[in-house]
Amino acid sequence: MASQSYELELFPNCKVTLALFDGVENCQDLKRCIMEGKVDAALLNVSMIIEPFQVLVSANKAFHVQQHGKMKTRNINSEILFNLSPTNNISESFKRFGVSNEDKSLLAVVLNDSNGEKLQRLTEQVEGTRIDMNQLKDFTDEAKIKKVYKIQDTELTNSTLLDAVICRMATKDAS
Amino acid sequence: MEPDGAPTSSVGQTCDVGELIKQGAEARVYSTTFMGRPTIVKERFKKKYRHPTLDKKLTHRRTTREVTAILRCRKSGICTPTVYFVDYESHRIYMENIENSTTVRDYIASEQKETQETNPETLVSLAQKIGTLLATMHDNDVIHGDLTTSNMLLRQPVDSSSPVVLIDFGLSSVSGLHEDKGVDLYVLERAFLSTHPNTENIFEHILVTYRKKSKKSSDVLKKLDEVRMRGRKRSMIG
């Protein structure tokens, strides 16, 4: 499927749409547009994403903190980037989980796009091709993920990489 | 949202959080799904008898302690449920529901019944797994706080490679004190021996493995001896 939409059980009126782009030529421009508030989406570094569930966990938390007025970043899209990070350093989370200038692919997260308009607009902004979400795993860089999330092989003897990542994302605020 | 700590639903009933499956002194446990994954929601409810500010602080602290302990154990290779989301507003922890599992408590009972032995080989190997798990946990300074065989799960089908999954970190803390670790073991000993008759040998295997695998075991086990001497109807002499 070219894009996938999900509904969150805890936020039944909120929709999360994921779309994967490859052959992207204008990441540098897109980054600038984000800063200028012209992009209504979170653009993620695909290599750091294992599965859509990881993004949904982040989006879920983003909706939750937004509802309670406790966002740490400027808007809900940047909050999604921040929630993916294992640390509380905001700029680090943007650098690690957002797109970089040289990136040729990206994972877009569009929120509450009931009629597909937002995704349509985004597709026009991105100079690249939308590809099937099933290809997401081809971009995942496990070694980098282990390094950024500081996951040792000891933990992986009894756990999947995804669970190790999710647990860190979920327990970041404690301690 | 429940107005106060009083339970308004009974076990088996479904409300907006999910289906209530357990009601404890401190928290309610619900079963639901999170993004399609079977999930447990542990909700610590308000204690009306406490001053509200204090209650909020304590509940928050207990919640953070619980998830910190889970992550700490995970990092050292211990099997625990995955935490998906922590709602600090309503003090709910959404975590993986370990389905198709049996508690160690039920497993011990069934193994003894099936083999008609008190020390079947399977239980000796289980004891070694538990001993190793506790050694790892204590070497990472995690005190579980409520070690019982009901808080240890085995995913089915159970075989020699199935790891023990540790759950319910509601009373856990981080401590390097031998005393705290000794007490942790004592809690398990009392729970173990009272729940499972004629299992002194099995429990001994747990301690033997613990001694072997833990780096600070001798001090902890010494404390365990001391703790055993305390308590009701025990002489403090000697």
PDB file of C-alpha atoms in Angstrom, chain A residues 7-11 51 53 56-57 60-61 64 68 70 150 152 154-155 157-160 162-164 166-168 170-171 173-175, chain B residues 33-37 63-65 67-68 70-71 74-90 94 96 155 163:
ATOM      1  CA  GLU A   7      -6.306   4.936  14.378  1.00  0.00           C
ATOM      2  CA  LEU A   8      -5.097   5.054  17.952  1.00  0.00           C
ATOM      3  CA  GLU A   9      -7.300   3.229  20.483  1.00  0.00           C
ATOM      4  CA  LEU A  10      -6.643   5.853  23.103  1.00  0.00           C
ATOM      5  CA  PHE A  11      -7.416   8.726  20.736  1.00  0.00           C
ATOM      6  CA  GLU A  51       8.295  -0.802  12.134  1.00  0.00           C
ATOM      7  CA  PHE A  53       4.462   0.521  15.618  1.00  0.00           C
ATOM      8  CA  LEU A  56       2.569   4.975  16.464  1.00  0.00           C
ATOM      9  CA  VAL A  57       3.881   4.716  20.026  1.00  0.00           C
ATOM     10  CA  ASN A  60       0.261   8.230  20.824  1.00  0.00           C
ATOM     11  CA  LYS A  61       2.420   9.942  23.406  1.00  0.00           C
ATOM     12  CA  HIS A  64      -1.436  12.573  25.012  1.00  0.00           C
ATOM     13  CA  HIS A  68      -2.623  17.850  28.590  1.00  0.00           C
ATOM     14  CA  LYS A  70       2.636  19.229  28.290  1.00  0.00           C
ATOM     15  CA  LYS A 150      22.358   2.098  23.392  1.00  0.00           C
ATOM     16  CA  GLN A 152      23.503  -4.216  24.022  1.00  0.00           C
ATOM     17  CA  THR A 154      22.656  -9.021  26.253  1.00  0.00           C
ATOM     18  CA  GLU A 155      19.225  -7.476  26.095  1.00  0.00           C
ATOM     19  CA  THR A 157      18.966 -12.551  23.857  1.00  0.00           C
ATOM     20  CA  ASN A 158      15.452 -12.389  25.297  1.00  0.00           C
ATOM     21  CA  SER A 159      13.907  -9.469  23.476  1.00  0.00           C
ATOM     22  CA  THR A 160      13.358  -8.157  19.977  1.00  0.00           C
ATOM     23  CA  LEU A 162      11.660  -3.350  18.498  1.00  0.00           C
ATOM     24  CA  ASP A 163      10.667  -4.110  22.101  1.00  0.00           C
ATOM     25  CA  ALA A 164      13.957  -2.761  23.379  1.00  0.00           C
ATOM     26  CA  ILE A 166       9.727   0.829  22.483  1.00  0.00           C
ATOM     27  CA  CYS A 167      10.516   0.284  26.150  1.00  0.00           C
ATOM     28  CA  ARG A 168      13.127   3.025  26.101  1.00  0.00           C
ATOM     29  CA  ALA A 170       8.015   4.694  26.863  1.00  0.00           C
ATOM     30  CA  THR A 171      10.127   4.946  30.007  1.00  0.00           C
ATOM     31  CA  ASP A 173      10.449  10.347  31.459  1.00  0.00           C
ATOM     32  CA  ALA A 174      10.977   8.159  34.501  1.00  0.00           C
ATOM     33  CA  SER A 175      14.201   8.567  36.510  1.00  0.00           C
TER      34      SER A 175
ATOM     35  CA  THR B  33      -5.273  -3.856  23.141  1.00  0.00           C
ATOM     36  CA  PHE B  34      -2.805  -1.154  22.159  1.00  0.00           C
ATOM     37  CA  MET B  35      -2.365  -0.805  18.417  1.00  0.00           C
ATOM     38  CA  GLY B  36      -3.688  -4.321  18.087  1.00  0.00           C
ATOM     39  CA  ARG B  37      -1.252  -5.777  20.637  1.00  0.00           C
ATOM     40  CA  THR B  63       4.861   4.532  38.822  1.00  0.00           C
ATOM     41  CA  THR B  64       8.300   5.797  37.823  1.00  0.00           C
ATOM     42  CA  ARG B  65      10.002   3.277  40.086  1.00  0.00           C
ATOM     43  CA  VAL B  67       8.978   1.378  34.904  1.00  0.00           C
ATOM     44  CA  THR B  68      12.579   2.186  35.817  1.00  0.00           C
ATOM     45  CA  ILE B  70      11.469  -2.904  34.261  1.00  0.00           C
ATOM     46  CA  LEU B  71      13.872  -1.122  31.934  1.00  0.00           C
ATOM     47  CA  ARG B  74      15.563  -5.609  30.512  1.00  0.00           C
ATOM     48  CA  LYS B  75      18.924  -4.047  29.891  1.00  0.00           C
ATOM     49  CA  SER B  76      20.617  -6.795  31.838  1.00  0.00           C
ATOM     50  CA  GLY B  77      18.911  -9.482  29.775  1.00  0.00           C
ATOM     51  CA  ILE B  78      16.027 -10.355  32.084  1.00  0.00           C
ATOM     52  CA  CYS B  79      12.691 -11.058  30.387  1.00  0.00           C
ATOM     53  CA  THR B  80      10.050  -8.523  31.333  1.00  0.00           C
ATOM     54  CA  PRO B  81       6.920  -7.220  29.649  1.00  0.00           C
ATOM     55  CA  THR B  82       7.567  -4.370  27.211  1.00  0.00           C
ATOM     56  CA  VAL B  83       6.252  -1.026  28.431  1.00  0.00           C
ATOM     57  CA  TYR B  84       4.324   0.680  25.638  1.00  0.00           C
ATOM     58  CA  PHE B  85       3.096   3.903  27.247  1.00  0.00           C
ATOM     59  CA  VAL B  86       3.031   5.554  30.629  1.00  0.00           C
ATOM     60  CA  ASP B  87       0.173   7.940  31.345  1.00  0.00           C
ATOM     61  CA  TYR B  88       1.401  10.094  34.200  1.00  0.00           C
ATOM     62  CA  GLU B  89      -1.914  11.961  34.374  1.00  0.00           C
ATOM     63  CA  SER B  90      -4.046   8.994  35.336  1.00  0.00           C
ATOM     64  CA  TYR B  94       0.333   0.207  29.368  1.00  0.00           C
ATOM     65  CA  GLU B  96       2.711  -6.086  26.996  1.00  0.00           C
ATOM     66  CA  ARG B 155       5.688 -18.800  27.988  1.00  0.00           C
ATOM     67  CA  PRO B 163      13.167 -18.012  29.885  1.00  0.00           C
TER      68      PRO B 163
END
